[in-house]
Coordinates of N, CA, C and O in Angstrom, one line a residue:
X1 N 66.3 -100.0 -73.2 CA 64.8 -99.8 -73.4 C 64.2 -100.0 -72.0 O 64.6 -100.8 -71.2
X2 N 63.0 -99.0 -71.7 CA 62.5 -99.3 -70.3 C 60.9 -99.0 -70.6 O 60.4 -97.9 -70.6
X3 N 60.4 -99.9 -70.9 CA 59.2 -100.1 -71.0 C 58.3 -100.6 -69.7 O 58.4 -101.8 -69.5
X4 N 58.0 -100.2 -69.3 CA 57.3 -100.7 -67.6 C 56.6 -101.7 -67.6 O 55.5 -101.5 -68.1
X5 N 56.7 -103.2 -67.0 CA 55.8 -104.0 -66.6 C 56.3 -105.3 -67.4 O 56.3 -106.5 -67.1
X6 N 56.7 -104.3 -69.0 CA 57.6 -106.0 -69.5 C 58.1 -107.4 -69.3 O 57.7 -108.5 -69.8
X7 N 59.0 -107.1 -68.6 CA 59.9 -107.9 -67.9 C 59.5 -108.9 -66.7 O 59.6 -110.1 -66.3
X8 N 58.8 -107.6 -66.2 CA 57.7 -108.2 -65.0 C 56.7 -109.3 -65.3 O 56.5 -110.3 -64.6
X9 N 55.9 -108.8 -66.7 CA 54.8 -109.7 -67.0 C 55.5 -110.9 -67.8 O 55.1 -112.1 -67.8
X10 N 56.4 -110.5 -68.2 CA 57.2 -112.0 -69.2 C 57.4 -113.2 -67.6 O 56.8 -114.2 -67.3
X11 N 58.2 -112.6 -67.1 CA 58.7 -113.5 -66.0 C 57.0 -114.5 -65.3 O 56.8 -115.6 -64.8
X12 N 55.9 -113.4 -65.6 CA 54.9 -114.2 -64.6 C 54.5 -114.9 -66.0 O 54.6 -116.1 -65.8
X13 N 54.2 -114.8 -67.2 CA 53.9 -115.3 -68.1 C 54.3 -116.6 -68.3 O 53.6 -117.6 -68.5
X14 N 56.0 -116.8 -68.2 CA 56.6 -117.8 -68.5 C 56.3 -118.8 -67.3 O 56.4 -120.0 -67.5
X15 N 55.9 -118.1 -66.1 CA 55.7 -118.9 -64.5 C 57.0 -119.2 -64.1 O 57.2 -120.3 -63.5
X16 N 58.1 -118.5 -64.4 CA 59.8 -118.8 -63.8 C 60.1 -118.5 -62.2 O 59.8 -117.6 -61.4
X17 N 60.6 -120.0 -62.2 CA 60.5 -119.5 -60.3 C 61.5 -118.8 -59.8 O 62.4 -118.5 -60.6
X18 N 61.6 -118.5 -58.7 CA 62.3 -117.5 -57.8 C 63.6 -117.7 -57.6 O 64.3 -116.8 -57.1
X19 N 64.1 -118.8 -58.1 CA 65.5 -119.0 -57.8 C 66.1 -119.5 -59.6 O 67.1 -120.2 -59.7
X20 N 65.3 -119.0 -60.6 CA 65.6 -119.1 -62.1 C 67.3 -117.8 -62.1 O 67.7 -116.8 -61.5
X21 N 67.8 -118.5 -62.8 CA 68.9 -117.6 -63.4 C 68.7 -116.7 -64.3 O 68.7 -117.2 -65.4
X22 N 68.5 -115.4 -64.1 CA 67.7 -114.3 -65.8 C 69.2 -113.2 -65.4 O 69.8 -112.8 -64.4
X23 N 69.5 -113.0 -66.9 CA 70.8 -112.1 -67.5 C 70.1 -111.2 -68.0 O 68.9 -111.6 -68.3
X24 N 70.3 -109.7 -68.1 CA 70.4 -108.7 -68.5 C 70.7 -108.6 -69.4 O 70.6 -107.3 -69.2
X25 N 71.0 -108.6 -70.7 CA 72.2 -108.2 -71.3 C 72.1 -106.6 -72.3 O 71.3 -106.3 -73.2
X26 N 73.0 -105.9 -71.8 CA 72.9 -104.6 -72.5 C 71.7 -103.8 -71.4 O 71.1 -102.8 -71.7
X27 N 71.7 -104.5 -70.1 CA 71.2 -103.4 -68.6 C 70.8 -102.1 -68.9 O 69.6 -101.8 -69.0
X28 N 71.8 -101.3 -69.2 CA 71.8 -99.9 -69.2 C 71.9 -99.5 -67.8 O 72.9 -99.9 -67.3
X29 N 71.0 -98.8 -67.0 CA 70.8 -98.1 -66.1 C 69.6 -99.7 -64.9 O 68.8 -99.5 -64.0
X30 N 69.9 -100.4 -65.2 CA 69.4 -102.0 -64.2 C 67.7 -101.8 -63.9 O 67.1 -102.1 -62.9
X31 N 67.1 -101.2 -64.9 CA 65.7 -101.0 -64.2 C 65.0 -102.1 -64.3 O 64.0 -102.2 -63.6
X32 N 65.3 -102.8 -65.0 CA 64.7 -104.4 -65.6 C 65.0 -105.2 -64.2 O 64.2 -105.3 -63.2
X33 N 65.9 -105.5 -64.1 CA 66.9 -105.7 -63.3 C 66.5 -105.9 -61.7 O 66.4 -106.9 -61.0
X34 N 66.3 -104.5 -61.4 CA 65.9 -104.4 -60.5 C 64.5 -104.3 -59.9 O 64.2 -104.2 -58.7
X35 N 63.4 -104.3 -61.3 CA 62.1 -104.9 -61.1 C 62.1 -106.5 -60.5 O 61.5 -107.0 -59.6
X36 N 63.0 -107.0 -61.5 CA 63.2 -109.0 -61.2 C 63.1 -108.8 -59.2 O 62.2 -109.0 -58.4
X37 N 64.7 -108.1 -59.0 CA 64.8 -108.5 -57.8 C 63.8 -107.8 -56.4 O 63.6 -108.1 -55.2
X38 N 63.2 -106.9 -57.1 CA 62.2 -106.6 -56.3 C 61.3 -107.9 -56.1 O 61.0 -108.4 -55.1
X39 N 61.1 -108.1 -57.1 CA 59.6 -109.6 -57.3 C 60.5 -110.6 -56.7 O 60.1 -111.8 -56.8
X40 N 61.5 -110.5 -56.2 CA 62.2 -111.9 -55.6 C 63.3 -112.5 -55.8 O 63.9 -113.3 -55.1
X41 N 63.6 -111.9 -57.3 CA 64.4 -113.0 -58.3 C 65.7 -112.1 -57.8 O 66.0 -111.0 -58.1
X42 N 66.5 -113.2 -56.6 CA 67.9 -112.8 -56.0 C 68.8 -113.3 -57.2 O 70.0 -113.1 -57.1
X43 N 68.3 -114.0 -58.2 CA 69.3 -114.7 -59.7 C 69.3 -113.7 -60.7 O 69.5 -114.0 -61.9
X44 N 69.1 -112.7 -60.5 CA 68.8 -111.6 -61.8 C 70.1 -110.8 -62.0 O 70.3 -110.0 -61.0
X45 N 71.0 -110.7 -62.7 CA 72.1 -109.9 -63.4 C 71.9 -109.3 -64.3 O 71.2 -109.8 -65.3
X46 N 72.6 -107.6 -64.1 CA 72.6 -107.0 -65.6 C 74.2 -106.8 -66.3 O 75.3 -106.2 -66.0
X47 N 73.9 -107.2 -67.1 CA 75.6 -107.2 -68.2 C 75.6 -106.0 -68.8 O 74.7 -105.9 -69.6
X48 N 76.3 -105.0 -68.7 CA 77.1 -103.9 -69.5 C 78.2 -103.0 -69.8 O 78.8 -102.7 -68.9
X49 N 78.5 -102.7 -70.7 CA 80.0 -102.2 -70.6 C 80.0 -100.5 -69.8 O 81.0 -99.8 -69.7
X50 N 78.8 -100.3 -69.5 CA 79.0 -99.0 -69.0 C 78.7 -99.3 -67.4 O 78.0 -100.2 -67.0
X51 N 79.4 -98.6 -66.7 CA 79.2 -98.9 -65.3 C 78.2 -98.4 -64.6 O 78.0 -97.2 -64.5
X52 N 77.4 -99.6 -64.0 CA 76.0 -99.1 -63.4 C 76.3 -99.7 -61.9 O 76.8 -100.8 -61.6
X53 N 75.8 -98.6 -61.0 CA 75.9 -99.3 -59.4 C 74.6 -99.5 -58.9 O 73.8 -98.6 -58.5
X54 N 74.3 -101.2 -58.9 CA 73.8 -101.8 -58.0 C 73.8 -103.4 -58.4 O 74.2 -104.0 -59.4
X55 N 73.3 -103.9 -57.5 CA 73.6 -105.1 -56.9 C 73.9 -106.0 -58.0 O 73.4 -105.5 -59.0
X56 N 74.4 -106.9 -58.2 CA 74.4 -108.1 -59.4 C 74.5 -107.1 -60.6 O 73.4 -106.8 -61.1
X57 N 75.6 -106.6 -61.1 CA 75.8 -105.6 -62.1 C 77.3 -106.5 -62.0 O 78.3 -106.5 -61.3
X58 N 77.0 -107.2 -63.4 CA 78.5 -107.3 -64.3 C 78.9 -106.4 -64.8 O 77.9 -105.7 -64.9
X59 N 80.2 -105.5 -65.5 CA 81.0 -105.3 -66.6 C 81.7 -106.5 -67.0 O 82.6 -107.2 -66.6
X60 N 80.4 -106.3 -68.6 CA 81.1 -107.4 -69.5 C 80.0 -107.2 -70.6 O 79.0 -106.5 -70.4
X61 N 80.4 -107.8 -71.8 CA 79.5 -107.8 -72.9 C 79.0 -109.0 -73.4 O 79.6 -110.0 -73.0
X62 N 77.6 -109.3 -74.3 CA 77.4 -110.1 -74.5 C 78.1 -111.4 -74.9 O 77.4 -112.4 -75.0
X63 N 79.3 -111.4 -75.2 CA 80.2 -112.5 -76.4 C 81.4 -112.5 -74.9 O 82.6 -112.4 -75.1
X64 N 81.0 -112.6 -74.1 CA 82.1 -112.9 -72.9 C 80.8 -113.4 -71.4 O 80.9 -113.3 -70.2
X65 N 79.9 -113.7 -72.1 CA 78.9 -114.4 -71.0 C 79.4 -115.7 -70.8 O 80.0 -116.3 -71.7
X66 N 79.0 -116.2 -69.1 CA 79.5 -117.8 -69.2 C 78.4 -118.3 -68.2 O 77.7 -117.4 -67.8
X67 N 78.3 -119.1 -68.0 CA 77.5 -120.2 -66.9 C 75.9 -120.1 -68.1 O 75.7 -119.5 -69.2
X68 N 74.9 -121.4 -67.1 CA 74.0 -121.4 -68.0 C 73.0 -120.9 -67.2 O 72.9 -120.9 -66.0
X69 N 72.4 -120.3 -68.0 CA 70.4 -119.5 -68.1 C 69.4 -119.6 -68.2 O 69.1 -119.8 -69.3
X70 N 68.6 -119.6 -67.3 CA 67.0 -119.9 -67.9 C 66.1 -119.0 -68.3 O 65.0 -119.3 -68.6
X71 N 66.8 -117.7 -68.3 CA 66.2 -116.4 -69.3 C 67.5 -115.4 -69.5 O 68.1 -114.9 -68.6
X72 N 67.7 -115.3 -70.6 CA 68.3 -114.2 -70.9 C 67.6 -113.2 -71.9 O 67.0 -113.3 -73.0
X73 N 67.9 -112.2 -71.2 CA 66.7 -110.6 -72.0 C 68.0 -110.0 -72.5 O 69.1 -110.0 -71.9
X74 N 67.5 -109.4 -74.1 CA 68.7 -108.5 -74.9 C 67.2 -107.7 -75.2 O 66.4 -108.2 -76.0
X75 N 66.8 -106.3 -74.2 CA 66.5 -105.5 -74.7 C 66.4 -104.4 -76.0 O 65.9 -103.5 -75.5
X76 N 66.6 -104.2 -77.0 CA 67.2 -103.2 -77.9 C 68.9 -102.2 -77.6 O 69.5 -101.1 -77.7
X77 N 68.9 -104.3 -77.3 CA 71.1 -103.7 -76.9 C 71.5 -104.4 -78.1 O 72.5 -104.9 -77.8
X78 N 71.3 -104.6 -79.0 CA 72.4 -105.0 -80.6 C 71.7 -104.3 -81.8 O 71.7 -104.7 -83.0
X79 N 71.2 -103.2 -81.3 CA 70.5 -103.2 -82.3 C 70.9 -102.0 -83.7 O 70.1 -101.5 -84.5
X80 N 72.7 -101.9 -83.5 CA 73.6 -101.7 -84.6 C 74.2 -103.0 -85.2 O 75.1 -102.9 -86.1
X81 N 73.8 -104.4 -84.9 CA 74.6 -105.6 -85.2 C 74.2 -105.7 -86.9 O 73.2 -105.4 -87.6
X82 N 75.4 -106.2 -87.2 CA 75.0 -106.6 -88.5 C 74.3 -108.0 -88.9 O 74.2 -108.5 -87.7
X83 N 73.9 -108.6 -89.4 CA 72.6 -109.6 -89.6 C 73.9 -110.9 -89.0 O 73.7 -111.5 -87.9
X84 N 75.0 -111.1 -89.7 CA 76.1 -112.0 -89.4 C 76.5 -111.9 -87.9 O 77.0 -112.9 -87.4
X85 N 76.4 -110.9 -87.2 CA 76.9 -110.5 -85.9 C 75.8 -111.3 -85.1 O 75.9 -112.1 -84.2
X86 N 74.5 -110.9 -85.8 CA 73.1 -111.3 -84.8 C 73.0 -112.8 -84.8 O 72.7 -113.5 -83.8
X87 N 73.4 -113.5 -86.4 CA 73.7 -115.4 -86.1 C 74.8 -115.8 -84.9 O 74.6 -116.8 -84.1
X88 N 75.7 -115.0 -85.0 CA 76.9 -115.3 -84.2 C 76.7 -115.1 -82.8 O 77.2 -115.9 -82.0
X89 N 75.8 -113.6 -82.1 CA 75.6 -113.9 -81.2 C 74.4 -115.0 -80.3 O 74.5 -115.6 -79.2
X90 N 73.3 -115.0 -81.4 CA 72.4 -116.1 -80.5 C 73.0 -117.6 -80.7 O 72.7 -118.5 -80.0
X91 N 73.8 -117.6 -81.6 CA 75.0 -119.2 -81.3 C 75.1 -119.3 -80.0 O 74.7 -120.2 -79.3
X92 N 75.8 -118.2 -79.7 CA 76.5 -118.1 -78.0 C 75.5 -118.2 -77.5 O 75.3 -119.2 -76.9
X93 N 74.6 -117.5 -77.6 CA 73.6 -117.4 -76.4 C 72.9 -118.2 -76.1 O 72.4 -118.3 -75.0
X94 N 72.7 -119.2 -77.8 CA 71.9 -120.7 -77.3 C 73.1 -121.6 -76.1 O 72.7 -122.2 -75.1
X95 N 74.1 -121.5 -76.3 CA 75.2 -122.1 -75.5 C 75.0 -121.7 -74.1 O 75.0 -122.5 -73.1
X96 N 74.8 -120.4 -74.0 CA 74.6 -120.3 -72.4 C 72.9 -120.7 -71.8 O 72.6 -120.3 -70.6
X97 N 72.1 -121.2 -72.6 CA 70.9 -121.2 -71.8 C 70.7 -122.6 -71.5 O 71.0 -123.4 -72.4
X98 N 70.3 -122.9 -70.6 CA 69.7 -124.3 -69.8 C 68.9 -124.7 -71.1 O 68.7 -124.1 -72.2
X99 N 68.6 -126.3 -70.7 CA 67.7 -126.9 -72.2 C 66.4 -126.5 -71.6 O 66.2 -126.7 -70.4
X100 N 65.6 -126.0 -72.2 CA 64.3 -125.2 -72.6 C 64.2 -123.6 -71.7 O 63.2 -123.0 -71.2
X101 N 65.5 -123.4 -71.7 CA 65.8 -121.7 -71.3 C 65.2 -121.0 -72.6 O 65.1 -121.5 -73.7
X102 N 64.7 -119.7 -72.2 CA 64.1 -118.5 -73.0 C 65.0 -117.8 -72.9 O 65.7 -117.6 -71.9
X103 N 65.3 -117.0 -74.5 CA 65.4 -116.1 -74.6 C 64.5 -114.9 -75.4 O 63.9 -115.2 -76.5
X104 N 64.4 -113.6 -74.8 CA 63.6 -112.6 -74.7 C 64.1 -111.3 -76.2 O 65.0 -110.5 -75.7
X105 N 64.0 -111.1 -76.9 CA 64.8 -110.5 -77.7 C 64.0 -109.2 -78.2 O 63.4 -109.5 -79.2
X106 N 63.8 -108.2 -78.0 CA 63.1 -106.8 -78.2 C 64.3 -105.9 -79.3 O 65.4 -105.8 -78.9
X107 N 63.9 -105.5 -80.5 CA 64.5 -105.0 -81.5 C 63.8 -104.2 -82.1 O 62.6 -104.2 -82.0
X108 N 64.5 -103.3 -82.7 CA 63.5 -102.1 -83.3 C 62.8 -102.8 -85.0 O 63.5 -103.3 -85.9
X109 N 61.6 -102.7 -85.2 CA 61.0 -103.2 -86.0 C 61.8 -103.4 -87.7 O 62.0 -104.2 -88.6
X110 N 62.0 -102.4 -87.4 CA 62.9 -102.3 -89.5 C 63.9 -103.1 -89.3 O 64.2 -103.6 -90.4
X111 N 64.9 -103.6 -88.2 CA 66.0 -104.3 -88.0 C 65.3 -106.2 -87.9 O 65.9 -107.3 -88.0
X112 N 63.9 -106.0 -87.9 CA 63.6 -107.7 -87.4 C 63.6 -108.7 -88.5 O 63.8 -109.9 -88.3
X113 N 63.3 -108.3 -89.4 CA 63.9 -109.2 -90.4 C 65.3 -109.9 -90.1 O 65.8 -110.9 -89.7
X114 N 65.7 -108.8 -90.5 CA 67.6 -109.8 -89.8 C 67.5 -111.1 -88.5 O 68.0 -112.2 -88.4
X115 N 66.8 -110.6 -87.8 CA 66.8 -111.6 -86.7 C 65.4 -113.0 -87.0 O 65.8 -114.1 -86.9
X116 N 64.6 -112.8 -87.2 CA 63.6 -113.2 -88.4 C 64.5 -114.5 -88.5 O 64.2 -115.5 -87.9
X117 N 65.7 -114.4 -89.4 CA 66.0 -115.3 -89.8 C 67.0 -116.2 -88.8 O 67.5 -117.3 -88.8
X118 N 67.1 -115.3 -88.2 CA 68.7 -115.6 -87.3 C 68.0 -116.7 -86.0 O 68.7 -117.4 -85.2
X119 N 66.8 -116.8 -86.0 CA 66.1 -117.6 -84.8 C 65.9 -119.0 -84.8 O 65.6 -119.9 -84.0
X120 N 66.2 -119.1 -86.1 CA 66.6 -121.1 -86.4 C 67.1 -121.6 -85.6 O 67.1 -122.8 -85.5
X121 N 67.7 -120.7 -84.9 CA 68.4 -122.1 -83.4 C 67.8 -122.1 -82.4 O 68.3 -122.7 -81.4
X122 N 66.4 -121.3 -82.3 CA 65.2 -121.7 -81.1 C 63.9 -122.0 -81.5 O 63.6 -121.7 -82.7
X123 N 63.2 -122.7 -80.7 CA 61.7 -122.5 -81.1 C 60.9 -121.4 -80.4 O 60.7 -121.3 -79.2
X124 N 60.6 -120.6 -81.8 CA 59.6 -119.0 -82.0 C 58.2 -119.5 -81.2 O 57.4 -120.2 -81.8
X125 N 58.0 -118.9 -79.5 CA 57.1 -119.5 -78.9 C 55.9 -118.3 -79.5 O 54.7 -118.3 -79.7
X126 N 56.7 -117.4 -79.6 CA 55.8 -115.9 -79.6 C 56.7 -114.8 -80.7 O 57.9 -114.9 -80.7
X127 N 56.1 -114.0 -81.6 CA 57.0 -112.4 -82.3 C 55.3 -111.6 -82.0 O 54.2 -111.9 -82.1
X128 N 55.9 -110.5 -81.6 CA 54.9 -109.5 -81.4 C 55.5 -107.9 -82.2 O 56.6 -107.5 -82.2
X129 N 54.6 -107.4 -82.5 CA 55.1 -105.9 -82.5 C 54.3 -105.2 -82.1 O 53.1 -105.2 -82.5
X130 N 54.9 -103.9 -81.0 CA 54.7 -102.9 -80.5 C 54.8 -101.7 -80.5 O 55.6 -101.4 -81.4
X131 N 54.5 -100.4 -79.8 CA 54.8 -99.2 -79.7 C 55.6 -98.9 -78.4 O 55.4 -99.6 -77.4
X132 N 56.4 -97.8 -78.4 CA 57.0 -97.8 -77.0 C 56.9 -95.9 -76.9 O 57.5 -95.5 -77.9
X133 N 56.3 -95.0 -76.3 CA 56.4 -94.0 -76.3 C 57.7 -93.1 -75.4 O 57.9 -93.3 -74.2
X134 N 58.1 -92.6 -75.8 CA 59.3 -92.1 -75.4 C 59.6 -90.3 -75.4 O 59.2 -89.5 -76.3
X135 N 60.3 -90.0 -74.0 CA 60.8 -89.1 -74.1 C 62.1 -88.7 -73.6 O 62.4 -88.7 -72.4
X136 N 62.8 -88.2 -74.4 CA 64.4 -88.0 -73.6 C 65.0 -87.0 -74.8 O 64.4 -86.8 -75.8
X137 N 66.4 -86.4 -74.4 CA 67.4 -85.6 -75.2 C 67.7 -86.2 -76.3 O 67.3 -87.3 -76.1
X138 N 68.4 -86.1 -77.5 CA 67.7 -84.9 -78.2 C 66.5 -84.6 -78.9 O 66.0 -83.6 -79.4
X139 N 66.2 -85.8 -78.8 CA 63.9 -86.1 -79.6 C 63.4 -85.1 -79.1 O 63.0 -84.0 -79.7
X140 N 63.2 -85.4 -77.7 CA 62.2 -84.8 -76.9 C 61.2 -86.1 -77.2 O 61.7 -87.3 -77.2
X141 N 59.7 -85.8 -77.4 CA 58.8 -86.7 -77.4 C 59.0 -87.6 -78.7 O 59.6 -87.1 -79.6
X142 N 58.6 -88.7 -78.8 CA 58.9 -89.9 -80.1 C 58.2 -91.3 -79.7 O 58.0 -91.8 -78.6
X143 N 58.0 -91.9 -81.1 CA 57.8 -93.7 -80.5 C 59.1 -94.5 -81.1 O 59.9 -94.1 -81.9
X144 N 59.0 -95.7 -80.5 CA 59.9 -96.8 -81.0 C 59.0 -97.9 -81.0 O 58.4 -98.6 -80.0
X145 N 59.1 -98.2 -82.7 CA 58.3 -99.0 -82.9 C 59.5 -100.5 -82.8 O 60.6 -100.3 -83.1
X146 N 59.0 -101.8 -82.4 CA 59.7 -103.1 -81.6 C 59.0 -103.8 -82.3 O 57.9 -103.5 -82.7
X147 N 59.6 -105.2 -82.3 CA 59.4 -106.3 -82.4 C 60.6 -107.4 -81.4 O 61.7 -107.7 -81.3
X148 N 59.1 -107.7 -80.9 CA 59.7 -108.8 -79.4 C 59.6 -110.5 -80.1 O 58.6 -111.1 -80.6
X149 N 61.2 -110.9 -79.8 CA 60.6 -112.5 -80.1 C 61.2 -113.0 -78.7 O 62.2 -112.7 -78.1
X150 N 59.9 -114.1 -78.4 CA 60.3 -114.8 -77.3 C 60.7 -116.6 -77.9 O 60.0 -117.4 -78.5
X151 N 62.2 -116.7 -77.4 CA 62.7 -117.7 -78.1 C 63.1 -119.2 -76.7 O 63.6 -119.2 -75.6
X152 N 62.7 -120.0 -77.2 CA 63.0 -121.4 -76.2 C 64.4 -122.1 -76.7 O 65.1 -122.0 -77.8
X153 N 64.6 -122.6 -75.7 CA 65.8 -123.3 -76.4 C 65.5 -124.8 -76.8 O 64.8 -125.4 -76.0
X154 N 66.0 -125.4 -77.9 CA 65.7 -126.2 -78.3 C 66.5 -127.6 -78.6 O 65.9 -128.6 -79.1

C-alpha cells in the first residue's frame, strides 16, 4: 500500500525518536521505508519475500522476524490471512515489540472484523477508516476502502 504522508505523519504523531527501531513488514517496493529514512530514521527496515534493492531491505517474512521494535507497520500485507493466521501472527508480533511498542496495522475494511477481534493482545489507541485512491494494471482507476488500527503493546 502507498498512501503518501502516512507513515510520515504516524511516526510524528506518535513523537518516535530518531534512533526508534520501525520494521516494514510486507515493504513491497520500500517507499514507506524510505520516507522513514529520509526523515532520519537510519533504524527503518523493510521485510519481504520479493527482492527490493535498497538500503535496510531484509528477505524474510513476517513469522521469521527477530529482535525487538518500537514500531512495526503491516501495511495491507496479510490481507489473504485467515482470521486464525491473523491471532497467530500478532502473538509473534507482540513478542517482537519493546513494552509500549506500536503496532500500525492498515487492512482492507471487509477483512477488519477478523482483526477486530484478533487485537486483545494490545491496547486499541486508535481504528480509523479510510479511502485510498488508486491507480495501476489491471483496474486502471479504483478505491481501497481500509481500516487502520494503531496498536500499543501492553
Amino acid at each position: 500500500m502507498q498512501a503518501d504522508n502516512l507513515v510520515p505523519n504516524l511516526v510524528k504523531k506518535l513523537k518516535l525518536p530518531k534512533n526508534a527501531m520501525v520494521a516494514d513488514l510486507g515493504c513491497g517496493d520500500g517507499h514507506d521505508v524510505l520516507a522513514l529514512q529520509k526523515m532520519g530514521y537510519k533504524s527503518a527496515y523493510g521485510f519481504d519475500l520479493k527482492p527490493t534493492k535498497f538500503k535496510n531491505f531484509v528477505k524474510k517474512d513476517f513469522f521469521h522476524l527477530s529482535g525487538q521494535w518500537d514500531l512495526l507497520l503491516v501495511l495491507c500485507a496479510t490481507n489473504n490471512y485467515h482470521q486464525i493466521a491473523v491471532s497467530l501472527l500478532l502473538e509473534k508480533l507482540k513478542k517482537n515489540l519493546n513494552a509500549k511498542g506500536y503496532l500500525y496495522l492498515v487492512v482492507p475494511t471487509k477483512t477488519s472484523k477478523d482483526y477486530k477481534k484478533a487485537v486483545k493482545f494490545f491496547k486499541l489507541l486508535e481504528q480509523k477508516t479510510f479511502r485510498v485512491e488508486d491507480n495501476h494494471p489491471p483496474l486502471g482507476k479504483h478505491r481501497h476502502f481500509l481500516t487502520s488500527f494503531l496498536l500499543q503493546n501492553i
